[in-house]
Tab-separated table of N, CA, C and O in Angstrom:
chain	number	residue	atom	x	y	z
A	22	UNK	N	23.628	141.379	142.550
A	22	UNK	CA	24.418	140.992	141.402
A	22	UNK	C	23.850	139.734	140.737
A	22	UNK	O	24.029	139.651	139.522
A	23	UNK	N	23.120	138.635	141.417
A	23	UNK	CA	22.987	137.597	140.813
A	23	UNK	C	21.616	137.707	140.413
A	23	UNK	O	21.090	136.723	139.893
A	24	UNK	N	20.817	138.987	140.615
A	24	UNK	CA	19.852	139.412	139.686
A	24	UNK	C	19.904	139.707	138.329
A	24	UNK	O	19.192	139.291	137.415
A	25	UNK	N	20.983	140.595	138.315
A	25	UNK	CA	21.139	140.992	136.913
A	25	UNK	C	22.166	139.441	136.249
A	25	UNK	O	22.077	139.287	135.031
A	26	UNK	N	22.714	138.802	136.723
A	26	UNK	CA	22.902	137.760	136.207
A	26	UNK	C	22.235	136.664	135.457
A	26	UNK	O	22.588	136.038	134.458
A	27	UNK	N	20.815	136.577	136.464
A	27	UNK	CA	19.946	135.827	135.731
A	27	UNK	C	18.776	136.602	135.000
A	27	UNK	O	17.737	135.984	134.769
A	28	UNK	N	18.909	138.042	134.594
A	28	UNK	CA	18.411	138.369	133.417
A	28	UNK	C	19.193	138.478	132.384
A	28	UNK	O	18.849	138.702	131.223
A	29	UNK	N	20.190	138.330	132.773
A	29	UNK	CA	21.230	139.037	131.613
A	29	UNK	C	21.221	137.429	131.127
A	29	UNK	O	21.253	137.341	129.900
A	30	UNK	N	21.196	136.571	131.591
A	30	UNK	CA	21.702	135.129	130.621
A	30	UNK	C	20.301	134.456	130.372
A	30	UNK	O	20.049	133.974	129.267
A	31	UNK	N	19.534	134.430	131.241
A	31	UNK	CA	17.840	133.973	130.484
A	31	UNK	C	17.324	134.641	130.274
A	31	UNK	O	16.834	134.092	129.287
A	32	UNK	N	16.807	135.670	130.300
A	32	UNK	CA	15.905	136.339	130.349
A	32	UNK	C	15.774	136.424	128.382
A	32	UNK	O	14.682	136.296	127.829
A	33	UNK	N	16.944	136.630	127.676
A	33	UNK	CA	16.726	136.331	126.605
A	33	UNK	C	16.738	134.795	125.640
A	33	UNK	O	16.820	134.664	124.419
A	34	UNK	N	16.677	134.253	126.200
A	34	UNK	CA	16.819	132.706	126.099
A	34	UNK	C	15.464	132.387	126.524
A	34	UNK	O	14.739	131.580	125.943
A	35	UNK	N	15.192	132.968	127.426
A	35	UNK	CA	12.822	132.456	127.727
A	35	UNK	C	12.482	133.398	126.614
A	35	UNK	O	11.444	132.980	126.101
A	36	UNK	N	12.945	134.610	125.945
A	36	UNK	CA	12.190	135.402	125.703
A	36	UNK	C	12.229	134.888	124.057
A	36	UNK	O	11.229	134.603	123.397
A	37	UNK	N	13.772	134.843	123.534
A	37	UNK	CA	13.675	134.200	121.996
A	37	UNK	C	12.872	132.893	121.988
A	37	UNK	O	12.377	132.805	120.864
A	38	UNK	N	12.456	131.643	122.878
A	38	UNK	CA	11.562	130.914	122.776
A	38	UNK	C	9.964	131.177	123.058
A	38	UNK	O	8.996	130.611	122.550
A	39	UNK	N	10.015	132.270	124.077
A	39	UNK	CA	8.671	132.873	123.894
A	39	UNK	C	8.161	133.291	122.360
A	39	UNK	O	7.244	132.714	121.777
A	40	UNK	N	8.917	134.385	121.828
A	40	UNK	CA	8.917	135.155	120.520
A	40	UNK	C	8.355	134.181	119.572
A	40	UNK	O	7.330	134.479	118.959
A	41	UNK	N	9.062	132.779	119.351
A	41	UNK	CA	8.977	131.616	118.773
A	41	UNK	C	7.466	130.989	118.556
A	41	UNK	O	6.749	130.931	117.557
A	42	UNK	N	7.300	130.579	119.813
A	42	UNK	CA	5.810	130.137	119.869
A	42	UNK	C	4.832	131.032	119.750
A	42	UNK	O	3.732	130.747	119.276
A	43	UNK	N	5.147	132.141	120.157
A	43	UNK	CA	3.733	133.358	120.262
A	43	UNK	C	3.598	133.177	118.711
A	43	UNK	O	2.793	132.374	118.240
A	44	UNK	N	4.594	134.122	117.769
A	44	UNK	CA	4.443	133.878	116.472
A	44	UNK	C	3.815	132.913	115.563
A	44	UNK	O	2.854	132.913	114.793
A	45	UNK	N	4.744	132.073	115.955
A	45	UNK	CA	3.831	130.478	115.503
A	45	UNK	C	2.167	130.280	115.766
A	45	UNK	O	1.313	129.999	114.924
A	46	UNK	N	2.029	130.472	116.919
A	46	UNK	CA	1.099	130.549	117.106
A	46	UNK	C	-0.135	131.099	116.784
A	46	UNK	O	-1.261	130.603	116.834
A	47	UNK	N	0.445	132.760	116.277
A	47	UNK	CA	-0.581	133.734	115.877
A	47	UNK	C	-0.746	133.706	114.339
A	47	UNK	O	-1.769	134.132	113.803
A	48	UNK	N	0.616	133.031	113.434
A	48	UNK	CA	0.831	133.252	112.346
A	48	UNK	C	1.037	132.092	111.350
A	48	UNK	O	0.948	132.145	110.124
A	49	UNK	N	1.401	130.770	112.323
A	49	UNK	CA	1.639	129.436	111.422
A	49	UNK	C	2.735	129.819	110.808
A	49	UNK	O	2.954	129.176	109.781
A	50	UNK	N	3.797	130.945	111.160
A	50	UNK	CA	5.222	130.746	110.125
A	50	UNK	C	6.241	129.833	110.965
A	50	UNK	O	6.447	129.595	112.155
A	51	UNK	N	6.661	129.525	109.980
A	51	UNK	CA	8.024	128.188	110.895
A	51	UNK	C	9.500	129.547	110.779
A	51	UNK	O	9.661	130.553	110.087
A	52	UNK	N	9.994	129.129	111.432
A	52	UNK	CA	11.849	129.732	111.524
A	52	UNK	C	12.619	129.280	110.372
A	52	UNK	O	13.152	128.203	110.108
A	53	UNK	N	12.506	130.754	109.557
A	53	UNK	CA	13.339	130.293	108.287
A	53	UNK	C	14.567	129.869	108.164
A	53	UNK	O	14.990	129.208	107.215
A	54	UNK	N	15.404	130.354	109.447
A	54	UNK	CA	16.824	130.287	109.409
A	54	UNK	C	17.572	129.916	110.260
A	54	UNK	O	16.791	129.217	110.906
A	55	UNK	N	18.935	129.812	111.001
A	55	UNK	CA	19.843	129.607	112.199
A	55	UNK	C	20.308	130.650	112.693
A	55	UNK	O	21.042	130.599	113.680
A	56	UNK	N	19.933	131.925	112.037
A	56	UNK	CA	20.876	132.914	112.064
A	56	UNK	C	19.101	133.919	113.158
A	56	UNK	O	19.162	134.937	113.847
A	57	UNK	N	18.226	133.313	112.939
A	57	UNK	CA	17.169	134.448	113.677
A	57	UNK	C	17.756	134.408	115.005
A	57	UNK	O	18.267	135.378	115.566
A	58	UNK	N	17.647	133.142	115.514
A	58	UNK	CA	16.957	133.186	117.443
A	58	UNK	C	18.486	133.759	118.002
A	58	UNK	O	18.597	134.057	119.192
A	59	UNK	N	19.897	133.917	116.865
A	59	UNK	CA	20.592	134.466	117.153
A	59	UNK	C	20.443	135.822	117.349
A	59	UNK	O	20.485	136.403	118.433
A	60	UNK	N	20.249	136.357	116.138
A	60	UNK	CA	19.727	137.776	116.025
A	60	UNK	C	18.659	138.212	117.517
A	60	UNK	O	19.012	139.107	118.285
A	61	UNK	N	17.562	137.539	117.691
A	61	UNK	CA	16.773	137.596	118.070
A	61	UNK	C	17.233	138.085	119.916
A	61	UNK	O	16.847	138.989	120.657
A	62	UNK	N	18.298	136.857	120.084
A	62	UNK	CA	18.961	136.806	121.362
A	62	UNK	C	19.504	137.814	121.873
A	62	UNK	O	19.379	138.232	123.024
A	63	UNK	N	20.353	138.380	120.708
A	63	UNK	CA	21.261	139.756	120.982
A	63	UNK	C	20.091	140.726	121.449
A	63	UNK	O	20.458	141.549	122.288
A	64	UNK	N	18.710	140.794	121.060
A	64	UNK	CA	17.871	141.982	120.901
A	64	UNK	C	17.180	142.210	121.847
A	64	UNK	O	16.448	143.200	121.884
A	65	UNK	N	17.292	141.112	123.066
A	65	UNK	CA	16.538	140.872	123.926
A	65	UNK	C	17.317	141.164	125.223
A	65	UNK	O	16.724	141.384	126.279
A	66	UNK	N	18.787	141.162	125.110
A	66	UNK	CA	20.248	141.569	125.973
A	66	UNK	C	19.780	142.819	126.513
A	66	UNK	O	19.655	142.630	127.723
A	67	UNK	N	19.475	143.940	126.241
A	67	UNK	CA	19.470	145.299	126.645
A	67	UNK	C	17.903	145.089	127.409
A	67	UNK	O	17.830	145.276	128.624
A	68	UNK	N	16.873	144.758	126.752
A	68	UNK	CA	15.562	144.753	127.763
A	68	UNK	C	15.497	144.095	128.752
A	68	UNK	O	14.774	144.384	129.705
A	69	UNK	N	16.449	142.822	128.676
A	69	UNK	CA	16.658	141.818	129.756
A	69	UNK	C	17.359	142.622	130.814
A	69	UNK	O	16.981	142.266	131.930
A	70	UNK	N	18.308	143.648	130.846
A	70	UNK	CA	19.411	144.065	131.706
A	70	UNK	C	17.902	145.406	132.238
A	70	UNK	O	17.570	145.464	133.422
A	71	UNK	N	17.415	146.042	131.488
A	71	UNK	CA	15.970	146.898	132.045
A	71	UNK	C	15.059	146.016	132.642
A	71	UNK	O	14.765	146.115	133.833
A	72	UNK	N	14.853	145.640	132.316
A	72	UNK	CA	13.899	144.590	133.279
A	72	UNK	C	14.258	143.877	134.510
A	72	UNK	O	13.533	143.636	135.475
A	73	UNK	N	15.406	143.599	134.339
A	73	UNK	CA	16.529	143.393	135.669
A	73	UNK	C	16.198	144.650	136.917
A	73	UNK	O	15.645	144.572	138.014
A	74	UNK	N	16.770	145.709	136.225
A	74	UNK	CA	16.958	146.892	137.168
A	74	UNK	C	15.238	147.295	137.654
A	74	UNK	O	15.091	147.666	138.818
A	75	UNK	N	14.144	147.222	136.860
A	75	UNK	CA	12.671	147.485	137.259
A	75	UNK	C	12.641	146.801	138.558
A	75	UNK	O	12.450	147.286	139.673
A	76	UNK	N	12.935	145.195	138.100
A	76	UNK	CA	13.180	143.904	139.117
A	76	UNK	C	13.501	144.359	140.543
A	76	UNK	O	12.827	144.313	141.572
A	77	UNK	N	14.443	144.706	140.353
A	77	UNK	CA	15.636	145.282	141.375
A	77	UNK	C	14.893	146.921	142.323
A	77	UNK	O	15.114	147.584	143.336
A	78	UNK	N	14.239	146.899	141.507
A	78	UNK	CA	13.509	148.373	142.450
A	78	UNK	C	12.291	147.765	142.635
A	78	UNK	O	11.746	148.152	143.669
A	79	UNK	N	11.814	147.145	142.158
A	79	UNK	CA	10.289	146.120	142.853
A	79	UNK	C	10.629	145.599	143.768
A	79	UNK	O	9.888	145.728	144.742
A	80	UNK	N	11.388	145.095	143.872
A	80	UNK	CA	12.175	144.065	145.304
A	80	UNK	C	11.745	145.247	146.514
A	80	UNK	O	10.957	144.771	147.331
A	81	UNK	N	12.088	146.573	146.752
A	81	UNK	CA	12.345	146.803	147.416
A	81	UNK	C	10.715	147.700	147.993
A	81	UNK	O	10.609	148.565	148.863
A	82	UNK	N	9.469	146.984	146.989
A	82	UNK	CA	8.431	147.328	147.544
A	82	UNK	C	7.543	146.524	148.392
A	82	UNK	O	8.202	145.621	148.909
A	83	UNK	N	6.153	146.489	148.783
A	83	UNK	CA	5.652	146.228	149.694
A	83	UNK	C	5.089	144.589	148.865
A	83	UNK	O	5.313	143.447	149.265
A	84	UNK	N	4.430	144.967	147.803
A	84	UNK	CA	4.105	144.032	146.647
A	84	UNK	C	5.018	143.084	146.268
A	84	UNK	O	6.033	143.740	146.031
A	85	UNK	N	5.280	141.816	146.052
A	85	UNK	CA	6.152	141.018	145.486
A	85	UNK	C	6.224	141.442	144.168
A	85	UNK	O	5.447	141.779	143.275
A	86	UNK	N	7.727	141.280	144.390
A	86	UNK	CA	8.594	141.987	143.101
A	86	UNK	C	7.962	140.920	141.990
A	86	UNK	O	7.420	141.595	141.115
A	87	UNK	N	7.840	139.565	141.720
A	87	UNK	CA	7.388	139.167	140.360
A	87	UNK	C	6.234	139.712	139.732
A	87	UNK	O	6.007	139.675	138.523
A	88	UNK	N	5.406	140.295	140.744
A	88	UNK	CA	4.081	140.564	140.144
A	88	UNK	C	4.241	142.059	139.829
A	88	UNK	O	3.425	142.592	139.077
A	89	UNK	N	5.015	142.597	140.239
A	89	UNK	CA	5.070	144.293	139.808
A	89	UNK	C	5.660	144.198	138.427
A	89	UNK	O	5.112	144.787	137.495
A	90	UNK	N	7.028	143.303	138.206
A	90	UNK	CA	8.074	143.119	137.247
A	90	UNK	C	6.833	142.670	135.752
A	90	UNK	O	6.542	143.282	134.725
A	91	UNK	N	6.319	141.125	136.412
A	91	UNK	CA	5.514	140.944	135.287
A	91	UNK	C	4.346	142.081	134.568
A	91	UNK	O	4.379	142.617	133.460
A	92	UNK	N	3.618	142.164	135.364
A	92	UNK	CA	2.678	143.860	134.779
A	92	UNK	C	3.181	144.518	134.327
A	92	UNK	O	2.904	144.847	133.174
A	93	UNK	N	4.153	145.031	134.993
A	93	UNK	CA	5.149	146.250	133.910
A	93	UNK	C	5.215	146.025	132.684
A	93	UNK	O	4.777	146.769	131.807
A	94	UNK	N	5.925	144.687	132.481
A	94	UNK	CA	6.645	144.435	131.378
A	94	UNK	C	5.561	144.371	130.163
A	94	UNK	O	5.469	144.846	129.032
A	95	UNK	N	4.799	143.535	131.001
A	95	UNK	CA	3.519	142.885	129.952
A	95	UNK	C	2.842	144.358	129.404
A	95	UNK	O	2.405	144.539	128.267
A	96	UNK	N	2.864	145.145	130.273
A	96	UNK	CA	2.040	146.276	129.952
A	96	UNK	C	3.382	147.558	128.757
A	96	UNK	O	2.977	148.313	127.873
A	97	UNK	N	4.374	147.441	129.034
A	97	UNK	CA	5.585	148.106	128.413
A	97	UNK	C	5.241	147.096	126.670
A	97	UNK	O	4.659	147.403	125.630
A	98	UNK	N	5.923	145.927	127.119
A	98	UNK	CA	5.403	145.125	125.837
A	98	UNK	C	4.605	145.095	124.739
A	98	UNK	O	4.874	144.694	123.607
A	99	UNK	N	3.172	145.747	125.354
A	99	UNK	CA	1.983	145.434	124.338
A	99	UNK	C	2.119	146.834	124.103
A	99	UNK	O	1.657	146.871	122.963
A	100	UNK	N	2.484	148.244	124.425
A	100	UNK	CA	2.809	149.325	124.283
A	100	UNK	C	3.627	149.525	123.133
A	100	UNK	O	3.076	150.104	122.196
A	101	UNK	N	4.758	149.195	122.996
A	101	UNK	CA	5.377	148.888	122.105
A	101	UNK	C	5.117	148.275	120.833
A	101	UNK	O	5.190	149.000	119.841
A	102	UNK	N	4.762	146.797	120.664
A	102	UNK	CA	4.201	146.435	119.943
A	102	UNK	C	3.210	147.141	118.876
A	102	UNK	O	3.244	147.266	117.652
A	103	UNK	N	1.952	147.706	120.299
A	103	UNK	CA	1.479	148.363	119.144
A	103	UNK	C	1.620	149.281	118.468
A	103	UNK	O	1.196	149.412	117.320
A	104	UNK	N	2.346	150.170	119.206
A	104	UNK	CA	3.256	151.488	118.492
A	104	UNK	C	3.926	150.857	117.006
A	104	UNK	O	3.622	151.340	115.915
A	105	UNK	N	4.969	149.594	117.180
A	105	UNK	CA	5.143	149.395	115.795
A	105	UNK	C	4.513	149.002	114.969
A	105	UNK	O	4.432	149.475	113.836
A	106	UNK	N	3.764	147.740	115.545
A	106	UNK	CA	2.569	146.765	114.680
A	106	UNK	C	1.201	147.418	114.030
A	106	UNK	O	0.785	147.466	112.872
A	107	UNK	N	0.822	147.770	114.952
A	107	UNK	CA	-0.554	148.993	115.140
A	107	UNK	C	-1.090	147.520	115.685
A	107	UNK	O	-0.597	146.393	115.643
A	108	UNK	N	-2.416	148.090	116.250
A	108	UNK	CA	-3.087	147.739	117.695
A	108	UNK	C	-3.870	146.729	116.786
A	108	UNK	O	-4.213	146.900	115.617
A	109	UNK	N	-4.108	145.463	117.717
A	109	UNK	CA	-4.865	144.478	117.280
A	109	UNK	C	-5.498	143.630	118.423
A	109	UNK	O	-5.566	144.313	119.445
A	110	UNK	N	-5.922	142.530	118.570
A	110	UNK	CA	-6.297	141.644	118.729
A	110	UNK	C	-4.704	140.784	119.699
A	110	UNK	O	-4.446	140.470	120.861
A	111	UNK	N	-3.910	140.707	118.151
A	111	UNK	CA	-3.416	139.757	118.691
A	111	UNK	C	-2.271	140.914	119.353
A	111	UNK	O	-1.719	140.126	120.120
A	112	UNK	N	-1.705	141.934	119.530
A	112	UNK	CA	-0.854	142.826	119.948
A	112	UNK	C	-0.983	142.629	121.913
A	112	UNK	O	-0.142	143.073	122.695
A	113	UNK	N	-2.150	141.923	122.277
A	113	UNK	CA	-2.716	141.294	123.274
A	113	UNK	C	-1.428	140.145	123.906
A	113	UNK	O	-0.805	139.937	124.947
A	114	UNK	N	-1.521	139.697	122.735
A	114	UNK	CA	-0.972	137.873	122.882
A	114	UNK	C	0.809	138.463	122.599
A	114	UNK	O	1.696	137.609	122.602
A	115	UNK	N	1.051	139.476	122.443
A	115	UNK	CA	2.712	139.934	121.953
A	115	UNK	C	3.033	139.973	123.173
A	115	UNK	O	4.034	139.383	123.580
A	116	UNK	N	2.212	140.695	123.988
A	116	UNK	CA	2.791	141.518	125.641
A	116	UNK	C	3.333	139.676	126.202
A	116	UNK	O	4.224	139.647	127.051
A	117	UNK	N	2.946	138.730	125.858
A	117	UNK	CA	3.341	137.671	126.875
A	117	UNK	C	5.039	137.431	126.385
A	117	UNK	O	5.612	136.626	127.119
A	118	UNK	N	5.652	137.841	125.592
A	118	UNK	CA	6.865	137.724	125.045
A	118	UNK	C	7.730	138.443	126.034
A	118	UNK	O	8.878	138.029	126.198
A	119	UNK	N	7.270	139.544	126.752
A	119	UNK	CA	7.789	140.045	127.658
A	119	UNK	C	7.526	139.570	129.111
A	119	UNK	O	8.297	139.351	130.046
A	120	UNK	N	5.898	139.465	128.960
A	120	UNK	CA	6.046	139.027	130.716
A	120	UNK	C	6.227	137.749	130.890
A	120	UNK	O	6.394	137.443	132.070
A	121	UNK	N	6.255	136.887	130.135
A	121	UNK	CA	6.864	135.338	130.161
A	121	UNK	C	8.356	135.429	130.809
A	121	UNK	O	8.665	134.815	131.829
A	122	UNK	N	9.012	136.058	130.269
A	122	UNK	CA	10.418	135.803	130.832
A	122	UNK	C	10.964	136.546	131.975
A	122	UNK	O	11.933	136.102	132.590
A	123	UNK	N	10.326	137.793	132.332
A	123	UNK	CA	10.297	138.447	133.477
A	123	UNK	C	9.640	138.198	134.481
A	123	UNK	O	9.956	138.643	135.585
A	124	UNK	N	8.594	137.432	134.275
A	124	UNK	CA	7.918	136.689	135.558
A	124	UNK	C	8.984	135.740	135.859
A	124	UNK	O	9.578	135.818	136.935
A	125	UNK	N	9.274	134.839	134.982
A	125	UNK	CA	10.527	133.755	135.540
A	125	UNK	C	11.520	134.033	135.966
A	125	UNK	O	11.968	133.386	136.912
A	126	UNK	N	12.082	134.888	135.526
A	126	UNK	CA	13.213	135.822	135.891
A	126	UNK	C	13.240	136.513	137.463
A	126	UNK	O	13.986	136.381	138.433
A	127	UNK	N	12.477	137.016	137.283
A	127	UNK	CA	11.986	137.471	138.912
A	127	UNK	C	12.066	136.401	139.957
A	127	UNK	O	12.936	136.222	140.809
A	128	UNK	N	10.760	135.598	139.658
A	128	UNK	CA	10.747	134.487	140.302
A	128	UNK	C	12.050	133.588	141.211
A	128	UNK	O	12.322	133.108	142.311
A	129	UNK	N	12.585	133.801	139.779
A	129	UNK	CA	14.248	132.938	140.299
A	129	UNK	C	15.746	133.721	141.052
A	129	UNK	O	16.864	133.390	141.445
A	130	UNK	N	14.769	135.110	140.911
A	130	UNK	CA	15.873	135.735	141.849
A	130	UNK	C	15.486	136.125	142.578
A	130	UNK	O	16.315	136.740	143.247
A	131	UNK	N	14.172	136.169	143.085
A	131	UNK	CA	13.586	136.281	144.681
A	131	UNK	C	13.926	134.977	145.153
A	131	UNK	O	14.316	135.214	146.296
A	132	UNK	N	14.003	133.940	145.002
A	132	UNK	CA	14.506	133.164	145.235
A	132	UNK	C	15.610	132.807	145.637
A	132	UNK	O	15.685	132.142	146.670
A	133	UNK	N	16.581	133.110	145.021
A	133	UNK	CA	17.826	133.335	145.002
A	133	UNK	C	18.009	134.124	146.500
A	133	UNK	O	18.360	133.599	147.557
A	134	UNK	N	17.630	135.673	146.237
A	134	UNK	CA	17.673	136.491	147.680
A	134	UNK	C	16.639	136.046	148.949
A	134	UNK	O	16.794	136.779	149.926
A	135	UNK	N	15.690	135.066	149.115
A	135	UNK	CA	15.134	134.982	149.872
A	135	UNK	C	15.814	133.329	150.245
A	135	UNK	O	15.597	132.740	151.304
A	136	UNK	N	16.416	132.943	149.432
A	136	UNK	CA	17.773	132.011	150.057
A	136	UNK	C	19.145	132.366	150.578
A	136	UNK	O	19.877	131.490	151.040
A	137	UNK	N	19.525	133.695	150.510
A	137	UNK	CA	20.627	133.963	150.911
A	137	UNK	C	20.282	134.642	152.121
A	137	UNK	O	20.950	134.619	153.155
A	138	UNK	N	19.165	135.269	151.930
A	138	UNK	CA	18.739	135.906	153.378
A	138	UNK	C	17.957	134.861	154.796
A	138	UNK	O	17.588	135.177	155.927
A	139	UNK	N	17.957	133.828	154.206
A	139	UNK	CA	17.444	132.520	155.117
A	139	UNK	C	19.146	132.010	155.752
A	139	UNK	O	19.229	131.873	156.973
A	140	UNK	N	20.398	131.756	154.913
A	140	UNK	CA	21.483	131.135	155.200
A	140	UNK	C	22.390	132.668	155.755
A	140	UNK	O	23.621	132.646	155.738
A	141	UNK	N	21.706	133.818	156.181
A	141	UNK	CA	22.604	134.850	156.633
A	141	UNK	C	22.498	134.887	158.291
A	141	UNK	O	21.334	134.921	158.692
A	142	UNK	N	23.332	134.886	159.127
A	142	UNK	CA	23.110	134.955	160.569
A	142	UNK	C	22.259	136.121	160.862
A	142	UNK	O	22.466	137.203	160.311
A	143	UNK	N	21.358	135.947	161.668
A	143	UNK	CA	20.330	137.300	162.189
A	143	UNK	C	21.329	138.154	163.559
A	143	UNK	O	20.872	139.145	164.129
């Protein structure tokens, strides 16, 4: 449960500041408005709660779950992208919008379970 907790509340909160800088980065546009990283936040709710559950079935492989979670994503990500964008260069540098926040995400809930399973009686 406290997996999908901490995708469901950061996972779009790393990811609208990821979105932020990648852009910036690739494009020099500034944030026209107050109303985007809102927009932006809501849009990231449903991939955050999928990426959760990927999470959640990586856990239970041989491989550490951050590194399965991050590849996926990164690789789902730039998939996407280029499907809408069409394929580039920088469609490269998009995939980190995804595995930025799912690597952390992961991270902090293996954590999480590899602290509760340290404070559980054997």
């Amino acid at each position: 449960m406290k997996r999908f907790l901490i995708f469901l509340v950061l996972f779009p909160a790393i990811a609208t500041a990821a979105f932020y800088v990648v852009t910036y980065i690739l494009t020099g546009a500034a944030q026209d408005s107050g109303t985007g990283p809102v927009l932006i936040y809501l849009v990231f709710i449903v991939p955050g709660l999928l990426v959760a559950l990927l999470d959640w079935l990586a856990a239970r492989s041989s491989i550490p779950a951050v590194i399965i979670t991050t590849l996926l994503t990164y690789g789902a990500t730039v998939l996407v992208m280029g499907l809408l964008l069409g394929w580039s260069k920088q469609t490269l540098a998009l995939g980190l919008i995804g595995a930025i926040p799912a690597g952390l995400c992961s991270w902090l809930s293996g954590r999480s379970d590899d602290a509760a399973q340290a404070s559980s009686p054997a």
